[in-house]
Coordinates of C-alpha atoms and ligand atoms in Angstrom, one line a residue:
X1 CA 335.1 88.3 16.2
X2 CA 334.0 84.7 15.8
X3 CA 336.2 83.7 18.8
X4 CA 334.6 86.1 21.2
X5 CA 331.1 85.1 19.9
X6 CA 331.9 81.4 20.6
X7 CA 333.4 82.0 24.0
X8 CA 330.5 84.3 25.0
X9 CA 327.9 81.8 23.7
X10 CA 329.5 79.0 25.7
X11 CA 329.4 81.2 28.8
X12 CA 325.6 80.9 28.7
X13 CA 325.2 77.6 26.8
X14 CA 326.4 74.1 27.4
X15 CA 327.5 73.6 23.8
X16 CA 327.2 74.8 20.2
X17 CA 325.6 71.7 18.6
X18 CA 326.1 72.8 15.0
X19 CA 328.7 75.4 14.0
X20 CA 326.7 75.9 10.7
X21 CA 323.5 77.0 12.4
X22 CA 325.5 78.9 14.9
X23 CA 327.2 80.9 12.1
X24 CA 323.9 81.4 10.3
X25 CA 322.2 82.6 13.5
X26 CA 324.9 85.1 14.2
X27 CA 325.4 86.1 10.6
X28 CA 329.0 85.0 10.7
X29 CA 330.9 83.4 7.8
X30 CA 331.1 79.7 8.7
X31 CA 334.7 79.5 7.6
X32 CA 335.7 82.2 10.2
X33 CA 333.8 80.2 12.8
X34 CA 335.6 77.0 11.8
X35 CA 339.0 78.8 12.0
X36 CA 338.1 80.2 15.4
X37 CA 337.0 76.8 16.7
X38 CA 340.3 75.3 15.4
X39 CA 342.4 77.9 17.2
X40 CA 340.4 77.8 20.4
X41 CA 340.6 74.0 20.3
X42 CA 344.4 74.3 19.9
X43 CA 344.5 76.1 23.3
X44 CA 341.9 73.7 24.8
X45 CA 339.5 76.6 25.4
X46 CA 337.0 74.4 23.7
X47 CA 336.5 70.8 22.7
X48 CA 335.2 70.4 19.1
X49 CA 333.8 67.3 17.4
X50 CA 333.5 67.0 13.6
X51 CA 330.0 66.8 12.2
X52 CA 329.5 66.0 8.5
X53 CA 326.4 66.6 6.5
X54 CA 325.8 65.7 2.8
X55 CA 324.3 68.8 1.2
X56 CA 323.3 69.8 -2.3
X57 CA 324.9 72.8 -3.8
X58 CA 324.1 74.5 -7.1
X59 CA 326.5 74.2 -10.0
X60 CA 327.4 77.3 -12.0
X61 CA 324.6 76.5 -14.5
X62 CA 322.2 75.9 -11.5
X63 CA 323.2 79.3 -10.0
X64 CA 322.5 80.9 -13.4
X65 CA 319.0 79.5 -13.8
X66 CA 318.3 80.3 -10.1
X67 CA 319.1 83.9 -11.0
X68 CA 317.6 84.1 -14.5
X69 CA 315.0 81.5 -14.5
X70 CA 315.0 78.0 -16.0
X71 CA 315.7 77.7 -19.8
X72 CA 312.3 76.2 -20.4
X73 CA 310.6 79.1 -18.7
X74 CA 312.9 81.6 -20.5
X75 CA 311.9 80.0 -23.7
X76 CA 308.2 79.9 -22.9
X77 CA 308.2 83.5 -22.0
X78 CA 309.9 84.3 -25.3
X79 CA 307.0 82.6 -27.2
X80 CA 304.2 85.1 -27.9
X81 CA 301.0 84.7 -25.9
X82 CA 299.0 84.4 -29.1
X83 CA 300.0 83.0 -32.4
X84 CA 303.5 81.5 -33.0
X85 CA 307.1 82.5 -33.6
X86 CA 309.4 81.1 -36.2
X87 CA 311.9 78.7 -34.6
X88 CA 315.0 80.4 -35.9
X89 CA 313.6 83.8 -34.8
X90 CA 313.0 82.4 -31.3
X91 CA 316.5 80.9 -31.4
X92 CA 318.0 84.3 -31.9
X93 CA 316.3 85.6 -28.8
X94 CA 317.9 83.1 -26.4
X95 CA 321.4 82.0 -25.5
X96 CA 322.3 78.7 -27.5
X97 CA 322.3 76.5 -24.3
X98 CA 319.1 78.1 -23.0
X99 CA 317.4 77.6 -26.4
X100 CA 318.5 74.0 -26.7
X101 CA 317.6 72.9 -23.2
X102 CA 314.5 75.2 -23.2
X103 CA 313.1 73.4 -26.3
X104 CA 313.7 69.9 -24.9
X105 CA 312.3 70.8 -21.5
X106 CA 309.4 72.9 -22.6
X107 CA 308.6 70.3 -25.2
X108 CA 308.7 67.6 -22.6
X109 CA 306.4 69.6 -20.3
X110 CA 304.1 70.1 -23.3
X111 CA 304.2 73.8 -22.7
X112 CA 304.8 74.7 -26.4
X113 CA 304.1 73.4 -29.8
X114 CA 307.5 72.7 -31.4
X115 CA 307.9 73.0 -35.1
X116 CA 309.0 75.5 -37.8
X117 CA 306.7 77.8 -35.9
X118 CA 306.6 77.6 -32.1
X119 CA 303.5 78.5 -30.1
X120 CA 302.3 78.1 -26.6
X121 CA 300.1 75.2 -25.6
X122 CA 299.4 76.6 -22.1
X123 CA 298.7 80.1 -21.0
X124 CA 300.9 80.2 -17.9
X125 CA 303.7 78.1 -16.3
X126 CA 305.4 78.0 -12.9
X127 CA 309.2 78.0 -12.8
X128 CA 309.4 75.1 -10.4
X129 CA 313.0 74.5 -11.3
X130 CA 314.0 78.0 -10.4
X131 CA 312.1 77.8 -7.1
X132 CA 313.7 74.5 -6.3
X133 CA 317.2 75.8 -7.1
X134 CA 316.6 78.9 -4.8
X135 CA 315.3 76.6 -2.1
X136 CA 318.4 74.4 -2.3
X137 CA 320.5 77.5 -2.4
X138 CA 319.1 78.6 0.9
X139 CA 320.1 75.2 2.3
X140 CA 316.6 73.8 2.5
X141 CA 315.9 70.1 1.8
X142 CA 313.8 69.1 -1.2
X143 CA 312.0 65.9 -2.4
X144 CA 314.1 62.9 -3.6
X145 CA 312.8 63.0 -7.1
X146 CA 313.3 66.8 -7.4
X147 CA 316.9 66.1 -6.2
X148 CA 317.2 63.4 -8.9
X149 CA 315.8 65.6 -11.7
X150 CA 318.0 68.6 -10.8
X151 CA 321.0 66.3 -10.4
X152 CA 320.3 64.7 -13.8
X153 CA 320.3 68.2 -15.3
X154 CA 323.6 68.9 -13.6
X155 CA 322.1 71.9 -11.8
X156 CA 323.1 70.6 -8.4
X157 CA 325.9 68.4 -7.0
X158 CA 326.3 66.7 -3.7
X159 CA 328.8 68.3 -1.3
X160 CA 329.9 67.2 2.1
X161 CA 329.3 70.0 4.6
X162 CA 331.8 69.8 7.4
X163 CA 331.1 71.6 10.7
X164 CA 331.7 71.2 14.4
X165 CA 329.9 70.8 17.6
X166 CA 331.7 72.7 20.3
X167 CA 331.7 72.6 24.1
X168 CA 333.9 74.2 26.9
X169 CA 337.4 72.9 27.0
X170 CA 339.7 72.4 30.0
X171 CA 341.1 75.9 29.5
X172 CA 337.7 77.5 28.9
X173 CA 337.5 81.2 29.8
X174 CA 334.9 83.7 28.6
X175 CA 337.7 85.9 27.3
X176 CA 340.7 84.7 25.6
X177 CA 344.0 85.4 27.4
X178 CA 346.5 87.2 25.3
X179 CA 348.8 84.6 23.8
X180 CA 352.4 85.3 23.8
X181 CA 354.7 83.7 21.4
X182 CA 357.8 85.0 23.1
X183 CA 358.9 86.1 26.6
X184 CA 360.0 89.7 26.2
X185 CA 361.8 92.1 28.5
X186 CA 358.6 94.0 28.7
X187 CA 356.7 90.9 30.0
X188 CA 359.3 90.6 32.7
X189 CA 359.3 94.3 33.7
X190 CA 355.8 95.6 32.9
X191 CA 353.9 96.5 36.1
X192 CA 350.5 95.1 36.5
X193 CA 348.4 98.1 37.4
X194 CA 345.8 96.2 39.2
X195 CA 348.2 94.5 41.6
X196 CA 350.2 97.7 41.9
X197 CA 347.0 99.6 43.0
X198 CA 346.3 96.9 45.6
X199 CA 349.7 97.2 47.1
X200 CA 349.5 100.9 47.3
X201 CA 346.3 100.7 49.2
X202 CA 348.0 98.3 51.6
X203 CA 350.8 100.8 52.0
X204 CA 348.4 103.5 52.9
X205 CA 346.6 101.3 55.3
X206 CA 349.4 99.6 57.1
X207 CA 352.9 101.0 56.4
X208 CA 353.0 103.9 58.8
X209 CA 353.3 101.7 61.9
X210 CA 356.2 99.3 61.1
X211 CA 359.2 99.7 58.7
X212 CA 359.4 95.9 58.2
X213 CA 356.0 96.2 56.7
X214 CA 357.6 98.5 54.2
X215 CA 360.1 95.9 53.2
X216 CA 357.5 93.2 52.9
X217 CA 355.3 95.5 50.8
X218 CA 358.2 96.4 48.6
X219 CA 358.8 92.7 48.0
X220 CA 355.2 92.1 47.2
X221 CA 355.3 95.0 44.8
X222 CA 358.3 93.5 43.2
X223 CA 357.1 90.0 43.0
X224 CA 353.4 90.4 42.3
X225 CA 353.1 93.7 40.7
X226 CA 356.0 93.3 38.2
X227 CA 355.9 91.4 35.0
X228 CA 352.6 90.6 33.3
X229 CA 354.1 87.2 32.1
X230 CA 352.1 85.6 34.9
X231 CA 348.9 86.5 33.1
X232 CA 350.1 85.7 29.7
X233 CA 349.4 82.5 27.9
X234 CA 352.4 81.2 26.0
X235 CA 351.9 79.5 22.7
X236 CA 353.2 75.9 22.7
X237 CA 356.4 75.5 20.8
X238 CA 355.6 73.5 17.7
X239 CA 358.8 71.5 17.4
X240 CA 357.5 69.9 14.3
X241 CA 357.1 73.2 12.5
X242 CA 359.1 73.2 9.4
X243 CA 361.9 75.9 9.6
X244 CA 362.3 78.5 6.9
X245 CA 363.6 76.6 3.9
X246 CA 367.3 77.6 3.8
X247 CA 367.7 79.4 0.5
X248 CA 370.9 78.4 -1.0
X249 CA 372.6 78.0 -4.3
X250 CA 371.5 75.2 -6.6
X251 CA 373.6 73.3 -9.0
X252 CA 372.2 73.1 -12.5
X253 CA 371.2 69.5 -13.3
X254 CA 373.9 69.5 -16.0
X255 CA 376.5 70.4 -13.5
X256 CA 375.3 67.7 -11.0
X257 CA 375.7 65.0 -13.8
X258 CA 379.0 66.5 -14.9
X259 CA 380.3 66.2 -11.3
X260 CA 379.3 62.5 -11.2
X261 CA 380.9 61.8 -14.6
X262 CA 384.1 63.7 -13.5
X263 CA 384.2 61.5 -10.4
X264 CA 383.8 58.3 -12.5
X265 CA 386.7 59.4 -14.8
X266 CA 389.0 60.3 -11.8
X267 CA 388.1 57.0 -10.1
X268 CA 389.2 55.2 -13.3
X269 CA 392.5 57.1 -13.2
X270 CA 391.8 59.5 -16.0
X271 CA 393.2 63.1 -16.0
X272 CA 391.1 66.0 -17.1
X273 CA 392.2 67.9 -20.2
X274 CA 392.2 71.7 -20.2
X275 CA 389.2 72.7 -22.3
X276 CA 389.2 76.5 -21.6
X277 CA 389.3 77.5 -25.3
X278 CA 386.0 77.5 -27.2
X279 CA 387.8 79.0 -30.2
X280 CA 390.1 76.6 -32.1
X281 CA 391.9 76.5 -35.5
X282 CA 390.6 74.2 -38.2
X283 CA 394.0 72.6 -38.0
X284 CA 393.6 71.2 -34.5
X285 CA 389.8 70.7 -34.8
X286 CA 389.9 68.9 -38.2
X287 CA 393.2 68.5 -40.1
X288 CA 395.2 66.9 -37.2
X289 CA 392.3 64.4 -36.9
X290 CA 392.9 63.5 -40.6
X291 CA 389.5 65.0 -41.5
X292 CA 389.7 66.0 -45.1
X293 CA 389.2 69.7 -46.0
X294 CA 386.3 69.0 -48.2
X295 CA 384.5 67.0 -45.5
X296 CA 380.9 68.3 -45.2
X297 CA 381.3 68.9 -41.5
X298 CA 384.0 71.5 -42.4
X299 CA 381.6 73.9 -44.1
X300 CA 379.7 76.7 -42.5
X301 CA 376.5 74.6 -42.5
X302 CA 377.8 72.5 -39.7
X303 CA 380.5 74.7 -38.2
X304 CA 380.6 78.2 -36.8
X305 CA 383.6 79.9 -38.4
X306 CA 384.9 83.2 -36.9
X307 CA 384.8 86.5 -38.7
X308 CA 387.2 88.2 -36.3
X309 CA 389.9 86.8 -35.8
X310 CA 389.2 84.7 -38.9
X311 CA 392.6 83.0 -39.0
X312 CA 394.9 81.5 -36.4
X313 CA 398.1 83.4 -35.6
X314 CA 400.5 80.4 -35.6
X315 CA 400.8 76.7 -36.1
X316 CA 403.7 74.3 -35.4
X317 CA 405.2 74.5 -39.0
X318 CA 407.1 71.2 -39.0
X319 CA 404.0 69.4 -37.8
X320 CA 401.8 71.2 -40.3
X321 CA 404.1 69.8 -43.0
X322 CA 403.5 66.3 -41.8
X323 CA 399.8 66.7 -41.6
X324 CA 399.7 68.3 -45.1
X325 CA 401.6 65.3 -46.4
X326 CA 399.5 62.6 -44.8
X327 CA 396.3 64.3 -46.2
X328 CA 397.8 64.7 -49.7
X329 CA 399.8 61.5 -50.1
X330 CA 399.4 59.4 -47.0
X331 CA 402.5 57.6 -45.6
X332 CA 402.6 55.3 -42.5
X333 CA 400.9 52.7 -44.7
X334 CA 398.1 55.0 -45.7
X335 CA 397.6 56.4 -49.2
X336 CA 396.1 59.6 -47.8
X337 CA 393.3 61.5 -49.5
X338 CA 395.3 62.6 -52.6
X339 CA 393.9 66.1 -52.7
X340 CA 395.6 69.5 -52.7
X341 CA 395.7 70.4 -48.9
X342 CA 395.4 74.2 -48.3
X343 CA 397.1 76.0 -45.4
X344 CA 394.6 78.8 -45.5
X345 CA 391.8 76.2 -44.9
X346 CA 393.7 74.9 -41.8
X347 CA 394.2 78.5 -40.6
X348 CA 390.5 79.2 -40.3
X349 CA 389.3 79.9 -36.7
X350 CA 386.1 78.3 -35.6
X351 CA 384.1 77.4 -32.5
X352 CA 385.3 73.9 -31.7
X353 CA 382.8 71.2 -33.0
X354 CA 384.1 68.6 -30.6
X355 CA 386.4 68.3 -27.6
X356 CA 388.4 65.9 -29.7
X357 CA 390.1 69.1 -30.8
X358 CA 391.5 69.3 -27.3
X359 CA 392.5 65.6 -27.4
X360 CA 394.5 66.3 -30.6
X361 CA 396.5 69.0 -28.9
X362 CA 397.1 66.9 -25.7
X363 CA 398.1 63.9 -27.7
X364 CA 400.5 66.0 -29.9
X365 CA 402.1 67.3 -26.7
X366 CA 402.2 63.8 -25.2
X367 CA 404.0 62.5 -28.4
X368 CA 406.7 65.1 -28.0
X369 CA 407.7 63.5 -24.7
X370 CA 409.3 60.1 -24.1
X371 CA 406.3 57.8 -24.4
X372 CA 404.2 57.1 -21.3
X373 CA 400.7 55.7 -21.3
X374 CA 398.0 58.2 -20.5
X375 CA 394.3 58.3 -19.8
X376 CA 392.6 61.7 -20.5
X377 CA 389.0 63.0 -20.3
X378 CA 387.2 66.2 -21.1
X379 CA 383.7 67.5 -20.5
X380 CA 383.0 70.9 -22.0
X381 CA 381.0 72.8 -24.6
X382 CA 381.2 72.2 -28.3
X383 CA 379.4 74.1 -31.0
X384 CA 377.7 72.8 -34.1
X385 CA 375.7 74.9 -36.6
X386 CA 372.8 72.4 -36.5
X387 CA 369.0 72.7 -36.7
X388 CA 367.7 73.2 -33.2
X389 CA 365.1 70.6 -32.2
X390 CA 363.9 68.8 -29.1
X391 CA 367.2 67.2 -28.4
X392 CA 369.7 69.4 -30.3
X393 CA 370.9 72.9 -29.6
X394 CA 373.7 74.8 -31.5
X395 CA 375.9 73.9 -28.5
X396 CA 376.1 71.0 -26.1
X397 CA 378.6 69.5 -23.7
X398 CA 380.7 66.7 -25.1
X399 CA 382.2 64.1 -22.8
X400 CA 385.3 62.4 -24.2
X401 CA 387.6 59.8 -22.8
X402 CA 390.8 58.4 -24.3
X403 CA 393.4 55.9 -23.4
X404 CA 396.8 56.1 -25.1
X405 CA 399.1 53.1 -24.7
X406 CA 401.1 50.5 -26.6
X407 CA 399.3 47.6 -28.3
X408 CA 395.8 48.7 -27.3
X409 CA 393.1 46.8 -29.2
X410 CA 389.4 47.2 -30.0
X411 CA 388.8 44.7 -27.2
X412 CA 390.5 47.1 -24.8
X413 CA 388.1 49.8 -26.0
X414 CA 385.1 47.6 -25.5
X415 CA 386.4 46.7 -22.1
X416 CA 386.9 50.3 -21.0
X417 CA 383.4 51.2 -22.4
X418 CA 381.9 48.4 -20.4
X419 CA 383.7 49.6 -17.2
X420 CA 382.8 53.2 -17.8
X421 CA 379.1 52.8 -18.7
X422 CA 378.7 50.2 -15.9
X423 CA 379.5 53.0 -13.5
X424 CA 376.7 54.9 -15.1
X425 CA 374.4 52.1 -14.4
X426 CA 374.4 50.9 -18.0
X427 CA 375.6 47.3 -18.1
X428 CA 373.8 45.9 -21.1
X429 CA 375.8 47.4 -24.1
X430 CA 375.7 46.7 -27.8
X431 CA 378.2 48.1 -30.3
X432 CA 377.3 49.0 -34.0
X433 CA 380.1 49.6 -36.5
X434 CA 380.2 53.3 -37.4
X435 CA 382.4 55.8 -39.3
X436 CA 384.3 58.8 -38.0
X437 CA 387.0 60.5 -40.2
X438 CA 389.5 60.2 -37.3
X439 CA 388.9 56.7 -36.0
X440 CA 389.0 53.3 -37.6
X441 CA 387.4 51.0 -36.5
X442 CA 384.5 53.1 -35.0
X443 CA 381.5 51.9 -33.1
X444 CA 378.3 53.5 -32.0
X445 CA 377.4 52.4 -28.4
X446 CA 373.9 51.3 -27.4
X447 CA 372.6 50.5 -23.9
X448 CA 369.3 48.9 -23.0
X449 CA 367.5 51.4 -20.8
X450 CA 365.1 49.5 -18.5
X451 CA 363.2 52.7 -17.6
X452 CA 362.6 53.5 -21.3
X453 CA 362.3 49.9 -22.2
X454 CA 364.4 50.3 -25.3
X455 CA 368.0 50.4 -26.7
X456 CA 369.3 54.0 -26.5
X457 CA 372.3 55.3 -28.5
X458 CA 374.6 56.4 -25.7
X459 CA 377.7 57.4 -27.6
X460 CA 380.3 56.9 -30.2
X461 CA 383.9 55.5 -30.1
X462 CA 386.8 54.3 -32.0
X463 CA 390.6 53.9 -32.4
X464 CA 392.3 57.0 -33.6
X465 CA 393.8 56.5 -37.1
X466 CA 397.5 56.1 -37.6
X467 CA 397.3 59.0 -40.0
X468 CA 396.5 61.1 -36.9
X469 CA 398.9 59.5 -34.4
X470 CA 402.0 58.9 -36.4
X471 CA 402.5 62.4 -37.7
X472 CA 402.4 63.4 -34.1
X473 CA 405.4 61.3 -33.5
X474 CA 404.0 58.4 -31.5
X475 CA 405.9 55.1 -31.7
X476 CA 404.4 52.6 -34.2
X477 CA 402.8 50.4 -31.5
X478 CA 401.1 53.2 -29.6
X479 CA 397.3 53.1 -30.0
X480 CA 394.7 55.5 -28.7
X481 CA 391.2 54.2 -28.0
X482 CA 388.6 56.9 -27.4
X483 CA 384.9 57.5 -27.0
X484 CA 382.4 60.3 -26.6
X485 CA 378.9 61.1 -25.6
X486 CA 376.9 64.2 -24.6
X487 CA 376.2 65.5 -21.1
X488 CA 372.7 66.8 -22.1
X489 CA 371.2 63.4 -23.2
X490 CA 371.9 61.5 -19.9
X491 CA 370.8 64.6 -17.9
X492 CA 367.5 64.8 -19.8
X493 CA 366.9 61.1 -19.3
X494 CA 367.8 61.2 -15.6
X495 CA 365.7 64.2 -14.9
X496 CA 362.9 63.2 -17.2
X497 CA 363.3 66.4 -19.3
X498 CA 361.7 65.9 -22.7
X499 CA 362.9 69.1 -24.4
X500 CA 366.5 70.2 -24.3
X501 CA 365.3 73.8 -24.2
X502 CA 363.8 73.2 -20.8
X503 CA 367.3 72.1 -19.6
X504 CA 369.7 74.5 -21.1
X505 CA 369.4 78.1 -22.1
X506 CA 367.4 81.2 -21.2
X507 CA 364.1 79.5 -21.1
X508 CA 365.0 77.2 -18.2
X509 CA 362.7 77.7 -15.2
X510 CA 364.7 78.0 -12.1
X511 CA 362.1 76.0 -10.3
X512 CA 363.3 73.0 -12.1
X513 CA 366.8 73.7 -10.9
X514 CA 365.7 74.2 -7.3
X515 CA 363.2 71.3 -7.2
X516 CA 365.5 68.7 -8.8
X517 CA 367.2 66.5 -6.2
X518 CA 370.4 64.9 -7.3
X519 CA 369.7 61.9 -9.5
X520 CA 372.2 59.2 -8.8
X521 CA 373.7 57.8 -12.0
X522 CA 374.0 54.1 -11.9
X523 CA 370.5 53.7 -10.2
X524 CA 368.3 52.4 -13.0
Ligands
FB9_1 O1 375.1 61.1 -25.5 C1 374.5 60.4 -26.3 N1 373.5 59.6 -25.9 C2 373.3 59.3 -24.5 C3 374.3 59.2 -23.6 C4 374.0 58.8 -22.3 C5 372.7 58.5 -21.9 O2 372.5 58.2 -20.6 C6 371.3 57.9 -20.1 C7 371.2 57.9 -18.6 C8 370.9 56.7 -19.4 C9 371.7 58.6 -22.8 C10 372.0 59.0 -24.2 N2 374.7 60.4 -27.6 C11 375.8 61.2 -28.1 C12 373.9 59.6 -28.6 C13 372.8 60.3 -29.2 O3 372.2 61.1 -28.3 C14 373.2 61.2 -30.5 O4 372.0 61.3 -31.2 C15 373.6 62.6 -30.2 N3 375.0 62.6 -29.9 C16 375.6 64.0 -29.9 C17 376.2 64.4 -31.2 O5 375.1 64.8 -32.0 C18 375.5 65.2 -33.2 C19 375.4 62.5 -28.5 C20 376.5 63.5 -28.8 C21 377.8 62.9 -29.2 C22 378.1 62.1 -30.2 C23 379.4 61.5 -30.4 C24 380.4 61.9 -29.7 C25 380.2 62.8 -28.6 C26 378.9 63.3 -28.4 C27 381.7 61.4 -29.9 C28 382.8 60.9 -30.1 C29 384.0 60.3 -30.3 C30 384.1 59.2 -31.1 C31 385.4 58.6 -31.2 C32 386.5 59.2 -30.6 C33 386.4 60.3 -29.8 C34 385.1 60.9 -29.6

């Protein structure tokens, strides 16, 4: 529509000086004209130059008063010709904004007597504001001070009008040739009626005399009549066009960070522990770790105990005896807790509260073999019956590392922590004494996070107690240093996610998953 109009107009006119006036004259929508100009310009049918013009357009409020009259006139008309009207009564008759602005403007124009009673001071008024707004709306220019007063009343705003002046381009043609985006079999085979007709005429006129003419004519039919590709215009290949984004799977940010942590552990020579059992017995989750049975973490306020199966089927009896004894009366240099240890408590099934439950099983298994140093790690879900808040859900992924070897010291633990966290880009560490039932000494780990500009608690650590290791059967001088942190916290910080519920769980928006490139750990 707009295209034909432009090409037809340029057939008779040198140029279209202003696409805006052109559109207005032909009653076309200027946007359609602009799109047509852009497309014709793309195929060099026309040459187009930008022309800009600062224009004034009405704001929503301006459009309202242009339609309904200015507030001061609406107010004036609501005041009785004779006598007066109580202010609050007049207020009821008009919209709050109209009444407020109407009063100030009509007052300023000394059209009305403002007071408890409002009365007219003049018989008749002109709605100059409305007229000006309509004038501007139709694209006409108005006086500078009118512009300023309407602008001051936020009834008009300046807008840059963008249009084009257009002239014939190198490929100008009164009619646009069909643009082909692909060369199809039809294009190659379709017979062009016009040229076919011409040839037929020639046959009739000349063929009877000489068979060679036949051949020639046939060739001409073949080459000129067949295939309308000659007439077609082929769209340029836009080699910069972005291809269809390849839809593919996306790793959840948690899994991206887990992969990086796994790689770090493997690079440090750690072996992954099998964590494929969310359900654990209290024995391996707590008792083996020398966590006393009346410890607050062992009640249902912190731990999810199972209803069915509520108790574990079997425990290694001989080892249970040793654990019972160390809890009740100590040994190995410990005086134990001195309470009455209950088997039924240890039998209770629960959702593991930490992957340290897996460490206890793996260490027990290790202790049953001739001693060899070992470095283990685990990254998997743990469950805690905690209040859900911005950074805590009832389940999270715990990352745990442990080194089991003879004569290990706290210094070795600090050394391994420095090595481990340095690979996560956290080199400035501080350690704060802490308490865990199963490690002594224990330390909370802090790192100075440049991005956040503060010290962040990045984990916990300690040396497993002899009351845990010796009943397992480890030689006296074997020590196990261990540490733990969560997967969610680093992932939230790396991906700038403020609320854990946006990261994990049914509320996660997949967009976040798709949009989030891999954040390289270690790059502050
Ligand atoms: O992950 C935690 N913080 C953290 C870790 C990394 C990180 O990286 C950023 C990119 C820079 C940022 C923050 N924390 C541990 C510390 C806190 O968030 C803490 O408030 C919450 N903790 C969880 C438990 O909450 C009850 C995080 C979780 C945690 C705590 C302790 C252990 C494991 C996970 C442990 C242990 C342990 C100790 C000794 C021996 C064996 C295991």
